[in-house]
CSV table of C-alpha atoms in Angstrom, one decimal:
chain,number,residue,atom,x,y,z
J,964,MET,CA,25.3,45.7,-47.0
J,965,MET,CA,27.7,44.9,-44.3
J,966,ILE,CA,26.0,46.3,-41.4
J,967,VAL,CA,23.2,44.3,-42.4
J,968,LYS,CA,24.8,41.6,-42.6
J,969,LEU,CA,26.7,41.0,-39.7
J,970,SER,CA,23.4,42.5,-37.6
J,971,THR,CA,21.6,38.6,-39.3
J,972,VAL,CA,25.0,36.7,-37.9
J,973,LYS,CA,24.3,38.4,-33.9
J,974,MET,CA,20.3,37.6,-34.6
J,975,GLN,CA,20.9,34.2,-35.8
J,976,ARG,CA,23.8,33.3,-32.7
J,977,SER,CA,21.7,35.2,-30.3
J,978,TRP,CA,18.8,32.9,-31.4
J,979,GLN,CA,21.1,29.4,-31.7
J,980,VAL,CA,22.4,30.3,-27.9
J,981,LEU,CA,18.4,30.8,-26.5
J,982,VAL,CA,17.6,27.1,-28.4
J,983,LEU,CA,21.3,25.7,-26.9
J,984,VAL,CA,19.6,26.9,-22.9
J,985,LEU,CA,15.9,25.4,-24.0
J,986,VAL,CA,17.3,22.7,-25.3
J,987,SER,CA,19.7,22.0,-21.3
J,988,LEU,CA,17.0,23.0,-19.4
J,989,LEU,CA,15.3,19.7,-21.6
J,990,SER,CA,18.0,17.6,-20.8
J,991,LEU,CA,18.1,18.2,-17.2
J,992,PRO,CA,16.9,15.1,-14.9
J,993,SER,CA,13.4,15.6,-14.4
J,994,SER,CA,13.6,15.2,-10.7
J,995,SER,CA,15.0,19.0,-10.6
J,996,PHE,CA,11.6,19.9,-10.7
J,997,SER,CA,10.0,16.8,-9.7
J,998,THR,CA,6.6,17.9,-6.6
J,999,ALA,CA,9.6,17.7,-3.6
J,1000,ASP,CA,9.4,21.7,-5.1
J,1001,LEU,CA,6.6,22.2,-4.7
J,1002,PRO,CA,3.8,23.4,-1.6
J,1003,LEU,CA,1.6,20.7,-0.5
J,1004,SER,CA,-1.8,21.8,0.9
J,1005,ALA,CA,-4.8,20.8,2.9
J,1006,ASP,CA,-7.2,21.5,0.3
J,1007,GLY,CA,-9.9,18.4,0.7
J,1008,LYS,CA,-8.0,16.3,-1.8
J,1009,VAL,CA,-6.2,13.4,-2.2
J,1010,LEU,CA,-2.8,14.3,-2.7
J,1011,GLU,CA,-1.4,11.4,-4.8
J,1012,LEU,CA,2.3,10.5,-3.3
J,1013,ASP,CA,5.3,9.0,-4.6
J,1014,GLU,CA,9.8,8.6,-4.0
J,1015,SER,CA,9.8,11.9,-4.4
J,1016,ASN,CA,7.2,13.8,-2.8
J,1017,PHE,CA,6.8,11.4,0.0
J,1018,ASP,CA,8.7,13.0,2.3
J,1019,LEU,CA,7.7,16.5,2.3
J,1020,ALA,CA,4.6,15.3,3.0
J,1021,ILE,CA,5.0,13.5,6.3
J,1022,SER,CA,7.3,16.5,7.2
J,1023,SER,CA,4.1,19.3,6.4
J,1024,PHE,CA,1.4,18.3,8.0
J,1025,ASP,CA,1.3,16.4,11.4
J,1026,TYR,CA,-1.4,14.2,10.8
J,1027,ILE,CA,-2.1,12.4,7.8
J,1028,LEU,CA,-3.5,9.3,7.1
J,1029,VAL,CA,-1.4,7.2,3.7
J,1030,ASP,CA,-2.6,4.8,1.4
J,1031,PHE,CA,-0.8,1.7,0.3
J,1032,TYR,CA,-2.1,0.4,-2.8
J,1033,ALA,CA,-2.3,-1.3,-6.4
J,1034,PRO,CA,-4.0,-0.5,-9.1
J,1035,TRP,CA,-5.0,-3.8,-9.7
J,1036,CYS,CA,-6.4,-4.7,-5.6
J,1037,GLY,CA,-10.0,-4.1,-5.0
J,1038,HIS,CA,-10.1,-3.9,-2.3
J,1039,CYS,CA,-8.8,-0.8,-3.0
J,1040,LYS,CA,-10.7,0.2,-6.1
J,1041,ARG,CA,-14.0,0.0,-3.0
J,1042,LEU,CA,-12.1,2.5,-0.6
J,1043,SER,CA,-10.4,5.2,-3.1
J,1044,PRO,CA,-13.6,6.7,-3.4
J,1045,GLU,CA,-14.7,6.4,0.5
J,1046,LEU,CA,-11.0,8.1,0.9
J,1047,ASP,CA,-11.9,10.9,-1.5
J,1048,ALA,CA,-15.0,11.6,0.3
J,1049,ALA,CA,-13.6,11.9,3.6
J,1050,ALA,CA,-10.6,14.1,1.9
J,1051,PRO,CA,-12.9,17.6,2.6
J,1052,GLN,CA,-14.7,16.9,5.9
J,1053,LEU,CA,-10.8,15.8,7.5
J,1054,ALA,CA,-9.1,19.5,5.9
J,1055,LYS,CA,-12.0,21.4,7.5
J,1056,LEU,CA,-11.0,20.3,11.7
J,1057,LYS,CA,-9.7,22.9,13.5
J,1058,GLU,CA,-6.5,20.3,13.4
J,1059,PRO,CA,-6.7,18.6,9.8
J,1060,VAL,CA,-6.1,15.6,9.0
J,1061,VAL,CA,-4.7,14.7,5.4
J,1062,LEU,CA,-5.6,11.7,3.3
J,1063,ALA,CA,-3.5,10.5,0.9
J,1064,LYS,CA,-2.3,7.8,-1.8
J,1065,VAL,CA,0.4,5.7,-2.8
J,1066,ASN,CA,1.3,3.6,-5.4
J,1067,ALA,CA,3.3,1.2,-3.8
J,1068,ASP,CA,3.4,-1.5,-6.7
J,1069,LYS,CA,4.7,0.9,-9.0
J,1070,PHE,CA,6.3,2.7,-6.0
J,1071,THR,CA,8.8,-0.7,-4.3
J,1072,GLY,CA,11.5,1.7,-2.3
J,1073,LEU,CA,8.0,3.4,-0.6
J,1074,ALA,CA,6.7,-0.3,-0.2
J,1075,LYS,CA,9.8,-2.3,1.0
J,1076,LYS,CA,10.7,0.7,3.5
J,1077,TYR,CA,7.3,0.6,5.4
J,1078,ASP,CA,6.7,-2.8,4.8
J,1079,VAL,CA,3.6,-3.3,2.8
J,1080,ASP,CA,3.5,-6.4,2.3
J,1081,ALA,CA,-1.0,-6.5,1.5
J,1082,TYR,CA,-3.0,-4.3,-0.4
J,1083,PRO,CA,-4.1,-1.8,0.9
J,1084,THR,CA,-1.7,-1.4,3.2
J,1085,ILE,CA,-3.3,2.1,5.9
J,1086,LYS,CA,-0.7,3.6,7.7
J,1087,ILE,CA,-1.3,6.5,10.1
J,1088,PHE,CA,1.4,9.5,10.3
J,1089,MET,CA,1.9,11.6,13.1
J,1090,HIS,CA,4.6,13.9,14.0
J,1091,GLY,CA,5.7,11.5,10.6
J,1092,ILE,CA,5.3,8.9,12.6
J,1093,PRO,CA,3.9,5.8,11.4
J,1094,VAL,CA,0.9,3.7,13.1
J,1095,ASP,CA,-1.0,0.6,11.1
J,1096,TYR,CA,-4.5,1.6,10.1
J,1097,TYR,CA,-7.0,-0.7,11.4
J,1098,GLY,CA,-10.4,1.5,11.4
J,1099,PRO,CA,-13.3,1.3,8.8
J,1100,ARG,CA,-13.5,2.5,5.3
J,1101,LYS,CA,-16.4,3.9,5.0
J,1102,ALA,CA,-16.0,8.1,4.1
J,1103,GLU,CA,-18.5,8.8,7.7
J,1104,LEU,CA,-16.8,6.6,9.3
J,1105,ILE,CA,-13.4,6.8,8.8
J,1106,VAL,CA,-13.9,10.7,9.4
J,1107,ARG,CA,-15.2,10.3,13.1
J,1108,TYR,CA,-12.2,7.6,13.5
J,1109,LEU,CA,-10.0,10.1,12.9
J,1110,LYS,CA,-11.3,13.1,14.7
J,1111,LYS,CA,-9.6,10.7,17.5
J,1112,PHE,CA,-6.3,11.6,16.8
J,1113,VAL,CA,-6.5,15.1,16.7
J,1114,ALA,CA,-8.6,15.3,20.5
J,1115,PRO,CA,-7.3,16.3,22.9
J,1116,ASP,CA,-5.7,14.2,24.8
J,1117,VAL,CA,-7.7,14.9,28.1
J,1118,SER,CA,-10.9,16.1,27.6
J,1119,ILE,CA,-12.0,17.9,30.5
J,1120,LEU,CA,-16.0,17.1,30.9
J,1121,GLU,CA,-18.2,19.1,33.3
J,1122,SER,CA,-21.7,17.8,33.3
J,1123,ASP,CA,-24.1,14.3,33.3
J,1124,SER,CA,-24.5,15.7,29.3
J,1125,SER,CA,-21.1,15.8,27.9
J,1126,ILE,CA,-19.8,13.1,30.1
J,1127,ASN,CA,-22.7,11.4,27.2
J,1128,GLU,CA,-22.1,13.1,24.2
J,1129,PHE,CA,-18.0,12.5,24.3
J,1130,VAL,CA,-18.7,8.2,24.5
J,1131,GLU,CA,-21.4,8.5,22.0
J,1132,ALA,CA,-18.8,11.4,20.0
J,1133,ALA,CA,-15.8,8.2,20.6
J,1134,GLY,CA,-17.4,6.0,18.7
J,1135,PRO,CA,-17.3,1.8,19.6
J,1136,TYR,CA,-13.8,1.5,17.6
J,1137,PHE,CA,-11.6,2.1,20.6
J,1138,PRO,CA,-12.2,1.7,24.1
J,1139,ILE,CA,-12.9,5.1,26.6
J,1140,TYR,CA,-10.9,5.5,30.3
J,1141,LEU,CA,-13.9,7.7,32.3
J,1142,GLY,CA,-11.8,9.3,35.7
J,1143,PHE,CA,-14.4,10.2,38.3
J,1144,GLY,CA,-13.0,12.0,40.4
J,1145,LEU,CA,-9.6,12.6,39.3
J,1146,ASP,CA,-7.7,15.0,38.0
J,1147,GLU,CA,-6.3,15.5,34.6
J,1148,SER,CA,-2.8,15.4,35.8
J,1149,VAL,CA,-2.7,11.5,37.1
J,1150,ILE,CA,-3.3,10.2,33.9
J,1151,SER,CA,-1.9,13.2,31.3
J,1152,LYS,CA,0.8,10.8,31.0
J,1153,PHE,CA,-0.6,7.8,29.8
J,1154,ALA,CA,-3.8,8.9,27.7
J,1155,ILE,CA,-0.4,10.7,25.4
J,1156,ASN,CA,1.8,7.6,25.4
J,1157,TYR,CA,-2.0,6.4,24.3
J,1158,LYS,CA,-3.8,8.3,22.5
J,1159,LYS,CA,-3.5,6.4,20.0
J,1160,LYS,CA,-5.4,3.0,21.3
J,1161,ALA,CA,-7.1,4.8,23.5
J,1162,TRP,CA,-10.2,7.9,25.1
J,1163,PHE,CA,-9.1,9.2,28.1
J,1164,SER,CA,-11.4,11.9,29.8
J,1165,VAL,CA,-11.7,13.0,33.8
J,1166,ALA,CA,-15.1,14.0,34.6
J,1167,LYS,CA,-15.0,17.3,36.9
J,1168,GLY,CA,-19.4,17.0,37.4
J,1169,PHE,CA,-21.4,14.4,37.5
J,1170,SER,CA,-24.3,13.2,38.9
J,1171,GLU,CA,-26.0,9.4,41.0
J,1172,ASP,CA,-27.5,8.8,38.0
J,1173,ILE,CA,-24.0,8.5,36.1
J,1174,ILE,CA,-22.4,6.3,39.6
J,1175,VAL,CA,-25.4,3.8,39.3
J,1176,SER,CA,-24.7,3.9,34.9
J,1177,TYR,CA,-21.4,3.1,35.0
J,1178,ASP,CA,-20.7,0.8,37.8
J,1179,PHE,CA,-18.7,2.6,40.6
J,1180,ASP,CA,-19.2,3.3,44.5
J,1181,LYS,CA,-16.8,5.7,45.3
J,1182,VAL,CA,-14.2,7.9,44.1
J,1183,PRO,CA,-11.4,8.0,42.5
J,1184,ALA,CA,-12.1,5.8,40.2
J,1185,LEU,CA,-11.2,5.2,36.8
J,1186,VAL,CA,-13.6,3.2,34.5
J,1187,SER,CA,-12.9,1.3,31.6
J,1188,ILE,CA,-15.4,0.7,29.1
J,1189,HIS,CA,-15.6,-1.1,25.7
J,1190,PRO,CA,-18.3,0.2,23.1
J,1191,SER,CA,-17.4,-2.9,20.0
J,1192,TYR,CA,-17.8,-5.4,23.5
J,1193,ASN,CA,-21.3,-4.6,25.3
J,1194,ASN,CA,-19.7,-1.6,26.3
J,1195,GLU,CA,-18.2,-4.1,29.1
J,1196,ARG,CA,-16.3,-2.4,31.6
J,1197,SER,CA,-13.8,-2.1,34.5
J,1198,ILE,CA,-12.7,-0.1,37.2
J,1199,PHE,CA,-10.8,0.8,38.8
J,1200,TYR,CA,-10.2,2.3,42.4
J,1201,GLY,CA,-6.2,2.7,42.9
J,1202,PRO,CA,-3.5,2.6,44.4
J,1203,PHE,CA,-2.9,6.4,41.4
J,1204,GLU,CA,0.2,5.6,41.4
J,1205,GLU,CA,2.2,5.4,38.2
J,1206,GLN,CA,3.2,1.4,38.1
J,1207,PHE,CA,0.1,0.1,39.4
J,1208,LEU,CA,-2.3,2.4,36.9
J,1209,GLU,CA,-0.4,2.1,34.0
J,1210,GLU,CA,-0.7,-1.8,35.1
J,1211,PHE,CA,-4.5,-1.2,34.6
J,1212,ILE,CA,-4.3,0.7,31.5
J,1213,LYS,CA,-2.4,-1.5,29.6
J,1214,GLN,CA,-5.1,-4.7,30.8
J,1215,SER,CA,-8.0,-3.4,29.8
J,1216,MET,CA,-6.4,-1.9,26.9
J,1217,LEU,CA,-8.5,-5.7,24.9
J,1218,PRO,CA,-11.6,-7.6,26.7
J,1219,LEU,CA,-11.5,-10.0,29.3
J,1220,VAL,CA,-12.0,-12.5,26.4
J,1221,LEU,CA,-10.9,-11.4,22.6
J,1222,PRO,CA,-12.6,-13.5,20.2
J,1223,ILE,CA,-9.9,-14.6,17.8
J,1224,ASN,CA,-9.9,-12.9,13.7
J,1225,TYR,CA,-8.0,-11.5,11.4
J,1226,ASP,CA,-7.8,-8.0,12.8
J,1227,THR,CA,-7.3,-9.0,17.0
J,1228,LEU,CA,-4.3,-10.7,16.1
J,1229,LYS,CA,-3.3,-7.9,15.1
J,1230,LEU,CA,-3.8,-6.2,18.5
J,1231,LEU,CA,-2.3,-9.3,20.3
J,1232,LYS,CA,1.0,-7.7,18.7
J,1233,ASP,CA,1.6,-5.1,21.3
J,1234,ASP,CA,0.3,-7.4,24.4
J,1235,GLU,CA,3.3,-8.8,26.4
J,1236,ARG,CA,0.8,-11.7,27.9
J,1237,LYS,CA,0.6,-15.0,27.0
J,1238,ILE,CA,-2.8,-16.1,25.4
J,1239,ALA,CA,-5.2,-18.3,27.9
J,1240,LEU,CA,-6.9,-19.8,23.9
J,1241,THR,CA,-10.0,-22.2,24.3
J,1242,ILE,CA,-10.4,-23.5,20.9
J,1243,VAL,CA,-14.5,-24.1,20.4
J,1244,GLU,CA,-16.3,-25.8,17.8
J,1245,ASP,CA,-18.6,-22.8,16.5
J,1246,GLU,CA,-18.3,-19.5,18.5
J,1247,ASP,CA,-21.8,-18.9,17.7
J,1248,ASP,CA,-23.9,-21.7,20.0
J,1249,ASP,CA,-25.0,-21.3,23.1
J,1250,GLN,CA,-22.3,-23.2,24.8
J,1251,THR,CA,-19.7,-21.4,23.9
J,1252,LYS,CA,-21.7,-18.7,24.7
J,1253,ASN,CA,-21.9,-20.2,28.1
J,1254,LEU,CA,-18.6,-21.1,27.9
J,1255,ILE,CA,-17.1,-17.1,27.2
J,1256,THR,CA,-19.6,-16.3,30.6
J,1257,LEU,CA,-17.0,-18.0,32.6
J,1258,LEU,CA,-13.8,-17.2,31.0
J,1259,LYS,CA,-14.7,-13.7,31.6
J,1260,ALA,CA,-14.6,-14.5,35.1
J,1261,ALA,CA,-11.2,-16.5,35.3
J,1262,ALA,CA,-9.9,-13.5,33.3
J,1263,SER,CA,-11.0,-10.2,35.9
J,1264,ALA,CA,-9.4,-13.0,38.2
J,1265,ASN,CA,-6.2,-13.3,36.4
J,1266,ARG,CA,-4.9,-10.4,34.9
J,1267,GLU,CA,-1.2,-11.3,33.9
J,1268,LEU,CA,-3.0,-13.8,30.8
J,1269,VAL,CA,-5.1,-13.1,27.6
J,1270,PHE,CA,-8.4,-14.7,27.5
J,1271,ALA,CA,-9.1,-15.8,24.2
J,1272,TYR,CA,-11.5,-18.1,21.9
J,1273,VAL,CA,-12.4,-19.1,18.3
J,1274,GLY,CA,-14.4,-20.8,16.5
J,1275,SER,CA,-12.8,-24.5,14.8
J,1276,LYS,CA,-16.1,-23.8,12.2
J,1277,GLN,CA,-14.5,-19.9,12.3
J,1278,TRP,CA,-11.0,-20.6,11.2
J,1279,GLY,CA,-9.9,-24.4,10.9
J,1280,GLU,CA,-7.3,-23.4,8.6
J,1281,PHE,CA,-5.7,-21.4,13.1
J,1282,THR,CA,-7.2,-24.3,14.6
J,1283,ASP,CA,-6.0,-26.9,13.0
J,1284,SER,CA,-2.4,-26.0,14.1
J,1285,PHE,CA,-3.0,-26.3,17.4
J,1286,GLY,CA,-2.7,-29.8,18.1
J,1287,ASP,CA,-4.2,-32.8,17.6
J,1288,LYS,CA,-7.5,-33.3,15.2
J,1289,LYS,CA,-9.1,-35.4,17.2
J,1290,THR,CA,-8.6,-34.2,20.6
J,1291,THR,CA,-12.4,-33.3,22.1
J,1292,LEU,CA,-13.4,-29.4,21.6
J,1293,PRO,CA,-13.2,-27.6,23.7
J,1294,LYS,CA,-10.1,-27.2,24.9
J,1295,MET,CA,-7.6,-24.7,26.2
J,1296,VAL,CA,-3.5,-24.4,24.8
J,1297,ILE,CA,-1.5,-21.5,26.6
J,1298,TRP,CA,0.1,-19.6,23.6
J,1299,ASP,CA,3.1,-17.1,23.1
J,1300,GLY,CA,1.6,-15.1,20.4
J,1301,LYS,CA,4.2,-16.8,18.0
J,1302,ASP,CA,5.3,-20.3,17.5
J,1303,ASP,CA,5.0,-22.5,20.3
J,1304,TYR,CA,2.0,-23.4,22.6
J,1305,LEU,CA,1.6,-25.5,25.6
J,1306,MET,CA,-0.6,-28.4,26.3
J,1307,VAL,CA,-1.4,-28.2,30.2
J,1308,THR,CA,-1.0,-32.2,30.9
J,1309,GLY,CA,-5.0,-33.8,32.8
J,1310,SER,CA,-6.7,-30.7,31.0
J,1311,GLU,CA,-6.1,-31.4,27.1
J,1312,SER,CA,-10.4,-30.5,26.9
J,1313,ILE,CA,-12.3,-28.9,28.7
J,1314,ILE,CA,-15.6,-31.8,28.4
J,1315,GLY,CA,-18.2,-32.3,31.3
J,1316,ASN,CA,-20.5,-30.0,32.5
J,1317,ASP,CA,-19.0,-28.5,34.7
J,1318,TYR,CA,-16.8,-25.8,32.1
J,1319,ALA,CA,-16.3,-23.3,35.2
J,1320,SER,CA,-14.3,-26.3,37.7
J,1321,GLU,CA,-12.3,-27.1,34.2
J,1322,ILE,CA,-11.3,-23.7,34.0
J,1323,SER,CA,-10.4,-23.7,37.6
J,1324,LYS,CA,-8.1,-26.9,37.1
J,1325,PHE,CA,-6.6,-26.2,33.5
J,1326,ILE,CA,-5.2,-22.5,35.2
J,1327,GLU,CA,-3.9,-24.5,38.3
J,1328,GLY,CA,-1.8,-27.5,36.3
J,1329,TYR,CA,-0.5,-24.6,34.4
J,1330,ARG,CA,0.7,-22.2,37.2
J,1331,GLU,CA,1.8,-25.5,38.5
J,1332,GLY,CA,3.9,-26.4,35.7
J,1333,ARG,CA,2.4,-29.9,34.5
J,1334,THR,CA,2.9,-28.8,30.6
J,1335,GLU,CA,3.8,-29.4,27.3
J,1336,GLU,CA,5.6,-27.2,25.3
J,1337,ARG,CA,5.3,-27.8,21.7
J,1338,ARG,CA,4.9,-25.8,18.1
J,1339,VAL,CA,2.5,-24.1,16.5
J,1340,ALA,CA,2.6,-26.9,13.1
J,1341,GLY,CA,0.5,-28.8,10.7
J,1342,PRO,CA,-0.9,-28.8,6.8
J,1343,ALA,CA,-3.2,-25.3,8.0
J,1344,ILE,CA,-0.1,-23.4,9.1
J,1345,ILE,CA,0.5,-21.5,5.6
J,1346,GLY,CA,-3.1,-20.0,5.7
J,1347,PHE,CA,-2.3,-18.6,9.2
J,1348,ILE,CA,0.8,-17.0,7.8
J,1349,SER,CA,-0.8,-16.0,5.2
J,1350,SER,CA,-3.6,-14.4,6.8
J,1351,LEU,CA,-1.3,-12.6,8.8
J,1352,MET,CA,1.6,-12.2,6.8
J,1353,GLY,CA,-0.6,-10.9,3.8
J,1354,ILE,CA,0.2,-13.9,0.6
J,1355,ARG,CA,2.3,-11.6,-1.2
J,1356,SER,CA,5.3,-12.4,1.6
J,1357,VAL,CA,4.0,-15.8,1.6
J,1358,TYR,CA,4.6,-15.6,-2.4
J,1359,ILE,CA,7.8,-13.7,-1.6
J,1360,ILE,CA,8.9,-17.0,0.8
J,1361,VAL,CA,8.0,-19.6,-2.2
J,1362,ILE,CA,10.1,-17.9,-4.5
J,1363,ILE,CA,13.5,-17.6,-2.1
J,1364,VAL,CA,13.1,-21.2,-1.4
J,1365,ALA,CA,12.3,-22.6,-4.5
J,1366,GLY,CA,15.7,-20.5,-5.9
J,1367,ILE,CA,17.8,-21.5,-3.0
J,1368,MET,CA,16.5,-25.6,-4.0
J,1369,LEU,CA,17.9,-24.9,-7.6
J,1370,TYR,CA,20.8,-23.5,-6.7
J,1371,ARG,CA,22.1,-25.9,-4.8
J,1372,THR,CA,20.5,-28.6,-7.9
J,1373,LYS,CA,22.6,-26.6,-10.0
J,1374,ASP,CA,25.7,-25.9,-7.7
J,1375,ASP,CA,25.8,-30.4,-7.1
J,1376,ASP,CA,25.4,-30.6,-11.3
J,1377,ASN,CA,28.5,-28.1,-11.7
J,1378,GLU,CA,30.4,-30.6,-9.1
J,1379,TYR,CA,29.5,-33.1,-11.0
J,1380,ARG,CA,31.0,-32.1,-14.2
J,1381,ARG,CA,33.9,-29.9,-13.0
J,1382,VAL,CA,35.6,-33.6,-12.0
J,1383,ASP,CA,34.0,-35.2,-14.3
J,1384,THR,CA,35.6,-33.2,-17.3
J,1385,PRO,CA,39.5,-33.2,-16.6
J,1386,ALA,CA,39.2,-37.2,-16.7
J,1387,ARG,CA,37.3,-36.7,-20.1
J,1388,ASP,CA,39.9,-34.4,-21.5
J,1389,GLN,CA,42.9,-36.0,-20.1
J,1390,ALA,CA,40.9,-39.2,-22.0
J,1391,ASP,CA,40.9,-37.9,-25.0
J,1392,GLN,CA,44.7,-36.3,-25.2
J,1393,SER,CA,46.0,-40.7,-23.6
J,1394,SER,CA,46.9,-42.8,-27.0
J,1395,SER,CA,44.4,-45.5,-26.6
J,1396,SER,CA,46.1,-48.4,-25.5
J,1397,ASN,CA,45.7,-46.8,-22.8
J,1398,SER,CA,42.5,-44.4,-23.0
J,1399,HIS,CA,40.5,-47.9,-21.5
J,1400,VAL,CA,43.5,-47.8,-18.4
J,1401,GLU,CA,43.0,-44.3,-17.0
J,1402,ARG,CA,38.9,-43.9,-17.3
J,1403,THR,CA,39.5,-47.2,-15.4
J,1404,GLU,CA,41.9,-46.1,-12.6
J,1405,TYR,CA,39.8,-41.7,-12.4
J,1406,ARG,CA,36.6,-43.7,-12.2
J,1407,ALA,CA,37.5,-46.0,-9.4
J,1408,GLY,CA,38.8,-43.2,-7.5
J,1409,ASP,CA,36.2,-40.9,-8.3
J,1410,LYS,CA,34.4,-43.8,-5.7
J,1411,GLU,CA,36.7,-43.4,-3.5
J,1412,ASP,CA,35.9,-40.2,-2.7
């Protein structure tokens, strides 16, 4: 009987130890078994990331697109199935592009780290470096757009058909640079530096038909094409030294005349040139179209400026921020892309039948320094700021300002109480015969302060 009892005691103790071990394991922090310890794979599904596995995902894949979303956001809800459809196609590429998403409304630390102030915010992480995504949001177009990032830095084209196929496959979202009679080594450095912004290629074999089609008359030549702006072209014949070549590439990243809207304003952030901004009544009327043609000619001769236009009808909250609403349109200003702009004296409006002369007069006045500096201002600037920064940022700014005003009001009230209360206490402690005198003396002193 004694032996049986000892065995029973040992079994009970064993179970107790096992229970204690299990309880200890269960009590460990959840991060001890976080998804950060699990391998990630490009299996054609959209990865759900959080603060525990985000860094692992970014370091695991050379190319990963991350959608920072909020569950209540309508645009986010529409984007989600498009990403689901695009993910398996991108996973099959020779160099796959992984799609992922983060609930930025929940994981605010990640949202703050990557400056997410509107939903959805989409970023492409290339070898861990984030780049803002401004591309399409339909599955098929997302796939075409993202193929750009895993393409060769410089594509080598051997025939007319390969040139046409390359341009067709490139799509409309990036400018295209075609080198004719050039060695790839001449542009390879810039192809790497500007890979996120443009396609680069070198044609080794081409016919007379291609020369006519792309409108160059000698080699070597570098042709830039803007598919989304009626295949607008610029041609560079050299010199092909690094300084001059890069200057051409940078200046031709934008079309000759850029329409101002939400997306193009983002493109201007990366350009250091000042903007010759033309404000018109309506972007779509025939008068404006004729004016744009003349602006393109001026832009070709004045590459140190970005020429742009915007319609008051299309974006009144933006145009109202530039001076008096009573000024006759069209008018031109020189804008720094931020808070300041210049009016050219004598060219406040470019009215009349000879727009070409008015544009020339405006540029001449700017070069000669006949300008008046002004500040982008007015009630409409709130709408402009909200479109640039995201409405969430505007709310944050308003809350901060309101908090400061409330704090100052409270502080002023406390200051009054700190002065008045000791006097009241002192008066209460005095005799009734001296009370009136002390209060009178205190309040007189208080008025002096």
